[in-house]
Rosetta silent file (secondary structure, phi, psi, omega in degrees, C-alpha in Angstrom):
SEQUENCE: XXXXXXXXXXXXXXXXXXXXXXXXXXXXXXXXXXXXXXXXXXXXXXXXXXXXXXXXXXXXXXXXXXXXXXXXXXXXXXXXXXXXXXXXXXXXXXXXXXXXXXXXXXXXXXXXXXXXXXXXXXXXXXXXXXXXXXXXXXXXXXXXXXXXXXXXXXXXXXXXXXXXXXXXXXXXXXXXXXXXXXXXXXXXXXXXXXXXXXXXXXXXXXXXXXXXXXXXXXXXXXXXXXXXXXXXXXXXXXXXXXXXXXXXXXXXXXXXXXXXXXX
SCORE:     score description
SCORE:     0.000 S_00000001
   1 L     0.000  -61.496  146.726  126.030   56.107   -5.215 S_00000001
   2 H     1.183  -83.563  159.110  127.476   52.900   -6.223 S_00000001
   3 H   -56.346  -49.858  179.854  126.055   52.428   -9.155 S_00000001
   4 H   -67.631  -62.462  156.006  126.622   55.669  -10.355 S_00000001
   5 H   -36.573  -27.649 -166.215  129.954   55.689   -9.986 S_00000001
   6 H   -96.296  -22.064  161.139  130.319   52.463  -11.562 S_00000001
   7 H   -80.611  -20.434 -179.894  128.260   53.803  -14.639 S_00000001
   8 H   -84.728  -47.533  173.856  130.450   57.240  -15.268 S_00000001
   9 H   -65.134  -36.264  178.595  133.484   54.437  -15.800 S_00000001
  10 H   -46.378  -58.503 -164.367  131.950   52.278  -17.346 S_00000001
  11 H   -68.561  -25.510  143.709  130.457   54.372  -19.839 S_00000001
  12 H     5.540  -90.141  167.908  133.741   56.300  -19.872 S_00000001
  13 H   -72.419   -1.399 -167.096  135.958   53.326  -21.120 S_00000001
  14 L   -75.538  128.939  174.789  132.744   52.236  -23.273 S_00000001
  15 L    46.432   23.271  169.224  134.319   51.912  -26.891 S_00000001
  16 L   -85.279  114.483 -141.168  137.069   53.676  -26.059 S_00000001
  17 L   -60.514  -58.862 -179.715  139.994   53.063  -28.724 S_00000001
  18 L   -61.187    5.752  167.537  142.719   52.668  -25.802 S_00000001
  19 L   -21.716   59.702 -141.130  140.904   49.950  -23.877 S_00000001
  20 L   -70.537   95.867 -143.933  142.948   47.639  -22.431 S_00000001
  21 L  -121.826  148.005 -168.642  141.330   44.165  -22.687 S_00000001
  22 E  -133.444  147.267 -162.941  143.554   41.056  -21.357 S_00000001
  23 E  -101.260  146.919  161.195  142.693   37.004  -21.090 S_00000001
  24 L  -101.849  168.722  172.254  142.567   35.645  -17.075 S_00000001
  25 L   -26.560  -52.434 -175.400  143.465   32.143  -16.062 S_00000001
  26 L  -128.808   51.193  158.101  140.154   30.775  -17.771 S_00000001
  27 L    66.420   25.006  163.974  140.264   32.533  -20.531 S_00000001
  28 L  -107.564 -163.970 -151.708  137.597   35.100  -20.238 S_00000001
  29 E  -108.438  166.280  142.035  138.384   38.684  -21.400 S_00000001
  30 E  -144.796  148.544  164.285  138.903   41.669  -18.749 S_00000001
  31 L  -119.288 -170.237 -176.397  139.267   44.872  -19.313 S_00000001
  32 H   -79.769  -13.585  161.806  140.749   48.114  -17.489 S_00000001
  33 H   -75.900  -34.549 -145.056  136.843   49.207  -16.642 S_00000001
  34 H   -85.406  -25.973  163.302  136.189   46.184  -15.262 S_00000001
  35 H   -65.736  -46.830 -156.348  139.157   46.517  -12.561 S_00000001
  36 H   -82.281  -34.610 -165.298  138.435   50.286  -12.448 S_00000001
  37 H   -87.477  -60.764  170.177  134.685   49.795  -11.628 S_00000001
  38 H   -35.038  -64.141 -178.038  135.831   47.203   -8.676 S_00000001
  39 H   -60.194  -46.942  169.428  138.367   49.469   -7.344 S_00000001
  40 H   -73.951  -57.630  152.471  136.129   52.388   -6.998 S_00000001
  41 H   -30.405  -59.634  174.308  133.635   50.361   -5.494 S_00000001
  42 H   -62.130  -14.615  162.263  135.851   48.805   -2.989 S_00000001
  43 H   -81.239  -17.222  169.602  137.038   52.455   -1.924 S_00000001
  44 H   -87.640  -71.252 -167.479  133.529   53.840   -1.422 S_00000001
  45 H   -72.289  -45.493 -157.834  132.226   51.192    0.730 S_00000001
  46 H   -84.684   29.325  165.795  135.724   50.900    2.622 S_00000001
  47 H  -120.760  -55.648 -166.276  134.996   54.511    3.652 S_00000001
  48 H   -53.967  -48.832 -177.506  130.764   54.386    3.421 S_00000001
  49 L  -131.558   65.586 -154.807  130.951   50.513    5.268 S_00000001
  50 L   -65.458    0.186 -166.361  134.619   49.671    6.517 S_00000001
  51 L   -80.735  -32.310 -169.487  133.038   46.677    8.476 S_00000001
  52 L   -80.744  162.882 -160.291  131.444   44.779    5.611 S_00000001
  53 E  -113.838  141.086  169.788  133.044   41.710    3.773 S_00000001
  54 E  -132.392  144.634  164.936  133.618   42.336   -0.037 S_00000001
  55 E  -120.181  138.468  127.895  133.671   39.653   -3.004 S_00000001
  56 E  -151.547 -165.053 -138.144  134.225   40.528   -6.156 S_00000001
  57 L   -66.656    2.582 -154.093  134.285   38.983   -9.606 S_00000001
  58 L  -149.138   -9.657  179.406  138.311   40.614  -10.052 S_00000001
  59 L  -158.278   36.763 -179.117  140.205   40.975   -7.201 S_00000001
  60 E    57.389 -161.008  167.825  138.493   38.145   -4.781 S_00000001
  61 L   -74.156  177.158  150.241  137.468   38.421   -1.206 S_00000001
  62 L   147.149  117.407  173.694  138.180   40.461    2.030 S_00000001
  63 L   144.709 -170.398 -168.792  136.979   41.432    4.992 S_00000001
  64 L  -159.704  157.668 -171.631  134.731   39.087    7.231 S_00000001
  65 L   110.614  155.252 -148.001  130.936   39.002    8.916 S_00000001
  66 L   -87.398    6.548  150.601  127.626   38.622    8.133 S_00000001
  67 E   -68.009   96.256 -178.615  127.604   41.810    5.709 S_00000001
  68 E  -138.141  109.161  167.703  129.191   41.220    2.576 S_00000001
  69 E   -55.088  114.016 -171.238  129.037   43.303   -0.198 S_00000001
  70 E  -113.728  128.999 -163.525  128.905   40.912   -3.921 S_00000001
  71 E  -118.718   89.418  171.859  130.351   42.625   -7.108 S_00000001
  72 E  -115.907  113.138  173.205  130.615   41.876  -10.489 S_00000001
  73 E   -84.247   -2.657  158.914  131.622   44.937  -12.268 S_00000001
  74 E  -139.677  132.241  173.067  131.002   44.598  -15.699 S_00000001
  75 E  -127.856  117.247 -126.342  128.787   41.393  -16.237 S_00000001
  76 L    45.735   72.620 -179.020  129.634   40.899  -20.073 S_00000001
  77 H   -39.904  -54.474 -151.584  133.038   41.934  -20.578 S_00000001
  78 H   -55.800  -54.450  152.346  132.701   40.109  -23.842 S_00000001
  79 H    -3.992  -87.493 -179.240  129.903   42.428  -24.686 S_00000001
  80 H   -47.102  -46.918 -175.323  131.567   45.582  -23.466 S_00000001
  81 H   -54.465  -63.397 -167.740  134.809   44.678  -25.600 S_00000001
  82 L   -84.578    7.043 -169.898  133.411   44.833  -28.632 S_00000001
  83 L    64.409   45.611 -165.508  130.997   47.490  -28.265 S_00000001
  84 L  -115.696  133.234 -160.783  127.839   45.753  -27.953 S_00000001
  85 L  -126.984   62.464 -169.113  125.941   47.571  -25.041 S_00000001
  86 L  -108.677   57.314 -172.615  124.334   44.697  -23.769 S_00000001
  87 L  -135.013  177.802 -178.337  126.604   44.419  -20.222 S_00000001
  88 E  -161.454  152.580  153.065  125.767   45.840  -16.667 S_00000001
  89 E   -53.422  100.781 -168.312  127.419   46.668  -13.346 S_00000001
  90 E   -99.658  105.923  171.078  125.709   43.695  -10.879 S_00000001
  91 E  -107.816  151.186  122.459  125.880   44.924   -6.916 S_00000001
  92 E  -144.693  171.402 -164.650  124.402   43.669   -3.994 S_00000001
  93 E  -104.978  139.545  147.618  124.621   43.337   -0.293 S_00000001
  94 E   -74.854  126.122  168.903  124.409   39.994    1.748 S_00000001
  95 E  -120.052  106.117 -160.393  123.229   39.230    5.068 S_00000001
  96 L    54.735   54.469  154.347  124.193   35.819    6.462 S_00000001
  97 L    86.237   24.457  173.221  124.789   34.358    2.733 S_00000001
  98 L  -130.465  106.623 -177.363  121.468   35.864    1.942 S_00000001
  99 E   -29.859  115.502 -173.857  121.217   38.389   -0.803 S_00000001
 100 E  -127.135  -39.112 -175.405  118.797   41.240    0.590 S_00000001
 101 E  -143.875  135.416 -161.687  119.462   44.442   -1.409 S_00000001
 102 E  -156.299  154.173  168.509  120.810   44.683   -5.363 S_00000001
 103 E  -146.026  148.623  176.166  120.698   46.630   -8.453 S_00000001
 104 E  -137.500  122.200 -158.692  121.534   46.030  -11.714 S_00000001
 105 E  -117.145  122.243  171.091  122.519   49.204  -14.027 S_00000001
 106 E  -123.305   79.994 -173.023  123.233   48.995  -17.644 S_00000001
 107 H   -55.350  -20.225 -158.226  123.675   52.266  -18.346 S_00000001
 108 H   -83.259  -18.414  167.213  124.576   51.709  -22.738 S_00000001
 109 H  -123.099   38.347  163.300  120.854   51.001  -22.422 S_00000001
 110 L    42.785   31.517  177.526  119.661   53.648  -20.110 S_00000001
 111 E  -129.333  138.078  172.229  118.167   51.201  -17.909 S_00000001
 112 E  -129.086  141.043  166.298  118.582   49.981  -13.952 S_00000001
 113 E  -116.416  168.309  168.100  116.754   47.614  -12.326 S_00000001
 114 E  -167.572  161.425 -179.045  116.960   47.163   -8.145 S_00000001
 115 E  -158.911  156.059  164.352  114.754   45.732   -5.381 S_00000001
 116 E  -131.952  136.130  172.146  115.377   44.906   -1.444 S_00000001
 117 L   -43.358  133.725 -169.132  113.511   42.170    0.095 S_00000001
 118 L    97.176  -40.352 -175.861  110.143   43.023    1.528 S_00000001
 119 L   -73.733  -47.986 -112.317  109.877   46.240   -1.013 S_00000001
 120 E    49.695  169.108 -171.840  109.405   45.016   -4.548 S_00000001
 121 E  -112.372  174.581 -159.118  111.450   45.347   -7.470 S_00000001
 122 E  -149.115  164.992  177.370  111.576   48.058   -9.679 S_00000001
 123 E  -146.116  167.766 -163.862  113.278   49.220  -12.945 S_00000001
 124 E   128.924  173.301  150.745  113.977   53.064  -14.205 S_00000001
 125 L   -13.242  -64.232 -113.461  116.379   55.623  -14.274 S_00000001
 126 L   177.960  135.731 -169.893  116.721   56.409  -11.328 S_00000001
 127 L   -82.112  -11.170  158.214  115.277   55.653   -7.789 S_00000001
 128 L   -91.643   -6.903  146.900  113.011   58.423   -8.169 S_00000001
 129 L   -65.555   -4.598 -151.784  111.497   57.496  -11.153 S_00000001
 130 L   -90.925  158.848 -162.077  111.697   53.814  -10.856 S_00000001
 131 E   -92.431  149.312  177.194  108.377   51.612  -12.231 S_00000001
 132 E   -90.579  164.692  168.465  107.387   48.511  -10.107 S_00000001
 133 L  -134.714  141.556  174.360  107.910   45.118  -12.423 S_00000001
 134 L  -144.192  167.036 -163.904  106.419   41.932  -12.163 S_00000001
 135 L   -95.205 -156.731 -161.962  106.783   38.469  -14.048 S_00000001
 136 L   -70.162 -154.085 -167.228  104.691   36.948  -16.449 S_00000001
 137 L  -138.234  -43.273  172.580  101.351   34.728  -16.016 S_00000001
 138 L   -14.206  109.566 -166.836  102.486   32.316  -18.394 S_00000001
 139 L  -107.213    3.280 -175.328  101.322   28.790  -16.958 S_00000001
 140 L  -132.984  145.776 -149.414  102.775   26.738  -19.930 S_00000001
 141 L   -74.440  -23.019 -168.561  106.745   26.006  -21.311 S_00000001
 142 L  -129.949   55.753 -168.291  104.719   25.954  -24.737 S_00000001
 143 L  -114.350  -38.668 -160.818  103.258   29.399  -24.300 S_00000001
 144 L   -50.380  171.939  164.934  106.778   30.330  -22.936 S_00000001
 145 L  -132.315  153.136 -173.891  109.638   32.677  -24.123 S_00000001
 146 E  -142.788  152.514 -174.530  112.871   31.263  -22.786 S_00000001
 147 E  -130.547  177.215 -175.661  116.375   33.351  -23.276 S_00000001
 148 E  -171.731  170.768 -164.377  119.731   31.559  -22.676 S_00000001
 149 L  -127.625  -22.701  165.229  123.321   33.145  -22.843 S_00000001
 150 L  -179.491  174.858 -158.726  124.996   29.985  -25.292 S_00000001
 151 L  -118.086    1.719  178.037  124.116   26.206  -25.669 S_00000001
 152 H   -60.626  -30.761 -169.615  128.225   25.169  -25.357 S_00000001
 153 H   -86.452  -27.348 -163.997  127.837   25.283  -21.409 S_00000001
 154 H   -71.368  -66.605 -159.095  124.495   23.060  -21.704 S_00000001
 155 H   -42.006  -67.185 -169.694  126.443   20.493  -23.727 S_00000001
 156 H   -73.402    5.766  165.304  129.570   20.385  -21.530 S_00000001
 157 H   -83.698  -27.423 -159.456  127.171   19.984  -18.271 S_00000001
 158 H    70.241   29.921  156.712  125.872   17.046  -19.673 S_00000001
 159 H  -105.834   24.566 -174.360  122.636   18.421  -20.167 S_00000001
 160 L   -81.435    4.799 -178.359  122.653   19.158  -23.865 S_00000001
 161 L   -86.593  -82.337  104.358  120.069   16.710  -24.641 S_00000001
 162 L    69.008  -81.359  149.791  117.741   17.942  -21.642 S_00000001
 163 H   -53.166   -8.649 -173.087  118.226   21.505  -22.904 S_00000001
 164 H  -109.068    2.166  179.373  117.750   21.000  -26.351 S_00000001
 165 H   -88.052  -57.534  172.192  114.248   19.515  -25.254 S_00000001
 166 H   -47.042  -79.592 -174.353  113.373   22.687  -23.275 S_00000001
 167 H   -41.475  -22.001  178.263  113.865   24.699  -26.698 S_00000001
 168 H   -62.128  -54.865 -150.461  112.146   22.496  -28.384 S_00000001
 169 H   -61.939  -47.969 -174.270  109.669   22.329  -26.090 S_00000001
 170 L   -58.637  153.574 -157.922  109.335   26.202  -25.950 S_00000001
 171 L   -94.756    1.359 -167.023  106.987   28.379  -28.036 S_00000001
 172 L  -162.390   87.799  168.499  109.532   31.022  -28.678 S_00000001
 173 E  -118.572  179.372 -157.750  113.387   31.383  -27.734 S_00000001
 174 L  -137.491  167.572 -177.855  116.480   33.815  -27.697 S_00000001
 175 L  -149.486   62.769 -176.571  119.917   34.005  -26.552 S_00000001
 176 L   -61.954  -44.103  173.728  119.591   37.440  -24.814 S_00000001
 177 L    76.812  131.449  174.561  122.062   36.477  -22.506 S_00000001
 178 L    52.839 -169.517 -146.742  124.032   37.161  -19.081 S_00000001
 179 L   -42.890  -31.717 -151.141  122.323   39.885  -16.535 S_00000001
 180 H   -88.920  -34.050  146.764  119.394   40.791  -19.249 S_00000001
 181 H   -35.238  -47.212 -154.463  117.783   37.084  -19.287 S_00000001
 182 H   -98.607  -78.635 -147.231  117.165   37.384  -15.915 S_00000001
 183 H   -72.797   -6.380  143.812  115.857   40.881  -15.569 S_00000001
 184 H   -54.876  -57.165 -170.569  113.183   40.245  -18.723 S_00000001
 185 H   -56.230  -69.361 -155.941  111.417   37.267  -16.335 S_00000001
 186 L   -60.005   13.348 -169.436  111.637   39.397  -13.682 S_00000001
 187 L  -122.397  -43.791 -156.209  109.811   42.463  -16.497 S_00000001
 188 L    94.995   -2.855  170.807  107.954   39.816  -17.279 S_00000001
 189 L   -60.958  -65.068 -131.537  109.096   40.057  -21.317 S_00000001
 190 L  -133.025  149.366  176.676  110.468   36.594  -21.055 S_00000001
 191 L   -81.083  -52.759  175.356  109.248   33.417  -19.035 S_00000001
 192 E  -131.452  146.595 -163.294  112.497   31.464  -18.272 S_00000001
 193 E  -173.314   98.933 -166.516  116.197   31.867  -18.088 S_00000001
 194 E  -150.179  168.903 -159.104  118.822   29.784  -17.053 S_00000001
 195 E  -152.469  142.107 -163.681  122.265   28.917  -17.391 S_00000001
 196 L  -111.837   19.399  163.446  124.423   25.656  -15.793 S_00000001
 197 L  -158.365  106.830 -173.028  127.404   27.464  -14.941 S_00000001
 198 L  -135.994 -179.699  178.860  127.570   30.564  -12.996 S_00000001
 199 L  -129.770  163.447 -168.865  129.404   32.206   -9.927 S_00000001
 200 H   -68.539  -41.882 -177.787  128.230   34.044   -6.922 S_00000001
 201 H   -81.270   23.633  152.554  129.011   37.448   -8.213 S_00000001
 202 H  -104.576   -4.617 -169.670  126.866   36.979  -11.705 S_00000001
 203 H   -90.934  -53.470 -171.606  124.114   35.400   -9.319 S_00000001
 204 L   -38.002  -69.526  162.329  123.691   37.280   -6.378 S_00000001
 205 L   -25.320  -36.844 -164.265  122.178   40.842   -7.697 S_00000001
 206 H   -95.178    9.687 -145.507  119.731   39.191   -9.638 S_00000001
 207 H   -89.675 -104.471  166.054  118.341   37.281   -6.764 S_00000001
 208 H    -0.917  -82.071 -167.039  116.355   40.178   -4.661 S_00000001
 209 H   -35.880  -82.759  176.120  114.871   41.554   -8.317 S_00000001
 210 H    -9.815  -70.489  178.813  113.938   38.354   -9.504 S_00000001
 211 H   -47.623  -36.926 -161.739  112.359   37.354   -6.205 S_00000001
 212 H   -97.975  -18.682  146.980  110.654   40.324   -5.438 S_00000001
 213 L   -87.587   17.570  161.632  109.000   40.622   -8.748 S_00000001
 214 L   112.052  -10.198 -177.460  107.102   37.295   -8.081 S_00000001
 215 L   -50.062 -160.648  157.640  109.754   35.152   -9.795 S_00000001
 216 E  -164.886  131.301  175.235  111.749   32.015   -8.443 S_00000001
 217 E  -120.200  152.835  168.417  115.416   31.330   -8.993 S_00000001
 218 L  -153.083 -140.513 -136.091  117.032   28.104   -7.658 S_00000001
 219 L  -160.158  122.375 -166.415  119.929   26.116   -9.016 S_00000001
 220 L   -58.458   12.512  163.847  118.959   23.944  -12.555 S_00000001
 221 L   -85.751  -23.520 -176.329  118.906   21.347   -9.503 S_00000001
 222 L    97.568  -21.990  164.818  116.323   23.016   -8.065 S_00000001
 223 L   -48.099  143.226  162.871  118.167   24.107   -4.343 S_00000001
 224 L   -87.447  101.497  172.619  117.588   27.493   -3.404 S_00000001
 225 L  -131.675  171.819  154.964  121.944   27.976   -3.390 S_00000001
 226 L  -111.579    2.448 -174.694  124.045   30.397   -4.706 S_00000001
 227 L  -103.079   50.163  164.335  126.509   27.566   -4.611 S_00000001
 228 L    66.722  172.366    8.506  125.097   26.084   -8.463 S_00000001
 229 L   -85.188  111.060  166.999  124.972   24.605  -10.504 S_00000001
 230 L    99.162 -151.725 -173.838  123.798   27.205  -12.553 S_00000001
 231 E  -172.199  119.955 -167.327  120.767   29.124  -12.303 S_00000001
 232 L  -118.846  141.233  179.040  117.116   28.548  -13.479 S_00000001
 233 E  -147.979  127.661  159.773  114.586   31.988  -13.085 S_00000001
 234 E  -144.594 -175.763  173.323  110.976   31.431  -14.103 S_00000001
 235 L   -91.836   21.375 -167.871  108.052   33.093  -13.455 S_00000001
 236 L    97.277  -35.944 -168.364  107.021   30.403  -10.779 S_00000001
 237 L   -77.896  -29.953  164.264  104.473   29.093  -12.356 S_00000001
 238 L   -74.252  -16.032 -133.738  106.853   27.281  -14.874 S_00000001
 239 H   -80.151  -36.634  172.388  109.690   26.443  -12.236 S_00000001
 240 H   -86.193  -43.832  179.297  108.558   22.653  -11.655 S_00000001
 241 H   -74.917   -9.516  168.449  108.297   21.710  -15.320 S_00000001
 242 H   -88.554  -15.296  158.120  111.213   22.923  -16.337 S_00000001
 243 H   -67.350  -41.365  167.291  113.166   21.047  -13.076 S_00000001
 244 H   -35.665  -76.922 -175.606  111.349   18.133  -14.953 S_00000001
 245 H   -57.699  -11.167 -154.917  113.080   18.649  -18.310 S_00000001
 246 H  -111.224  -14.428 -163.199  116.327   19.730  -17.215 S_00000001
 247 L   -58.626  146.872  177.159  116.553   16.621  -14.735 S_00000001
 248 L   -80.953  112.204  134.796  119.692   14.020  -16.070 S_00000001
 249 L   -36.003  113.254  120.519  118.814   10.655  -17.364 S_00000001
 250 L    -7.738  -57.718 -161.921  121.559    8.444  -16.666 S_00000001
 251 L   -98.827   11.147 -175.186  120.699    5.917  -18.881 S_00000001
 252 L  -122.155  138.819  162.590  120.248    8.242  -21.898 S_00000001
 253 L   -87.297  119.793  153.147  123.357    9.721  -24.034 S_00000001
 254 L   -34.025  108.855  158.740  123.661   13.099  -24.039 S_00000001
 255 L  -156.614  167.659 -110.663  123.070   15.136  -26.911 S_00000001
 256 L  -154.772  113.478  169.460  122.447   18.472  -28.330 S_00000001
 257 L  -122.664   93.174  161.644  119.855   18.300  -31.102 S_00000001
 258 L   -73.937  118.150  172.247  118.917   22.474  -31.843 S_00000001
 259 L   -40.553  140.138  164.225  115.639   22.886  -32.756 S_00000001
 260 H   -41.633  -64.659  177.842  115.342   25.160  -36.158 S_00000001
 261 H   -39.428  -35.318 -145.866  113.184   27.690  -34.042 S_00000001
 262 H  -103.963   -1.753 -176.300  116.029   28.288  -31.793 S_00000001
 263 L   -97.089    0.000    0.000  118.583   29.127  -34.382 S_00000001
């Protein structure tokens, strides 16, 4: 129910010449779906679940308790603005800070993925239709496919050396970027995918999927948080050598060499 609702606005406002797209405090874009998609969410669960705590990525918190409903309604506004229809609607519900049930529907590509802990994850239409998914096999970074969403945040982490090793290192990368990084490993398309600066509503959703198709996500520190930094998804098997590669040298200066491949 959710989701669909959140896909008839979306797609709605998709390229739609009267869009209304606006800068926030740190300068990333919103538009009037992305408010629109929030707002109808938060009125469907404050009827379906008035009990439950909601965050999401546009209008904060509220409510309180070990239920909390996590929201990022369009996750790549940037995407969506320009009519590139690589963004998706991320939901899921927490129980005691722990992500349990999520979906993530990108309707401009006729695809949803969703999973709940204990179940497996799944991808399709539709939940009657939906396919089980599982990740790769892949036991080596330079066998791997690695996706990434932009190499500016690697830099300004002070991991742009670090990262520019991993690509090197890799046999084949991309810069699929935001929700669709994650839910290839978790397809099993892509090996690794991570990013060193994210928030709980671009994280949460993908958590469950991820997990539940055999993956591992932690923090490019390696904690299992949702409180960062970042977010590293492999298919498990990679998940310690790339906490190897990603680790900070001190004593080394940071820099951003891009491999040719990676360009």
């Amino acid at each position: 129910m959710l989701a669909d609702a959140a896909d008839s606005i979306t797609m709605d406002r998709f390229r739609a010449r009267d869009l209304d797209v606006s800068l926030k405090a740190d300068h990333t874009v919103v538009s009037d779906a992305d408010k629109a998609v929030e707002e109808a969410v938060r009125r469907i669960l404050s009827t379906a679940r008035p009990r439950d705590a909601f965050h999401g990525e546009e209008m904060g918190d509220s409510g309180w308790g070990p239920r909390r409903w996590v929201v990022d309604p369009i996750d790549g506004t940037a995407n969506y603005v320009r009519g590139v229809p690589v963004w998706a609607t991320l939901i899921a519900l927490m129980v005691d800070n722990v992500p349990v049930v999520s979906v993530v529907s990108a309707p401009a590509l006729t695809r949803r993925w969703w999973a709940h802990v204990g179940g497996g994850a799944f991808t399709g239409k539709s939940l009657l239709n939906g396919k089980p998914i599982t990740v790769s096999s892949v036991q080596w970074i330079s066998d791997a496919f690695l996706s990434y969403s932009s190499l500016d945040g690697w830099v300004q982490s002070g991991r742009g050396r670090q990262f520019g090793d991993l690509l090197r290192s890799a046999k084949r990368t991309r810069a699929f970027g935001d929700f669709w990084s994650y839910m290839m490993v978790a397809e099993g398309a892509v090996d690794i995918a991570c990013e060193p600066d994210l928030a709980l509503h671009d994280m949460a959703a993908l958590v469950p999927i991820v997990t539940e198709a055999g993956g591992k996500f932690t923090s490019i520190d390696g904690d299992q948080t949702l409180d960062g930094p970042g977010a590293l998804v492999t298919n498990s098997l990679l998940h310690g050598e790339v906490l190897d590669m990603l680790c900070v040298d001190d004593d080394t200066e940071d820099s951003l060499v891009i491999p040719r491949r990676a360009i």
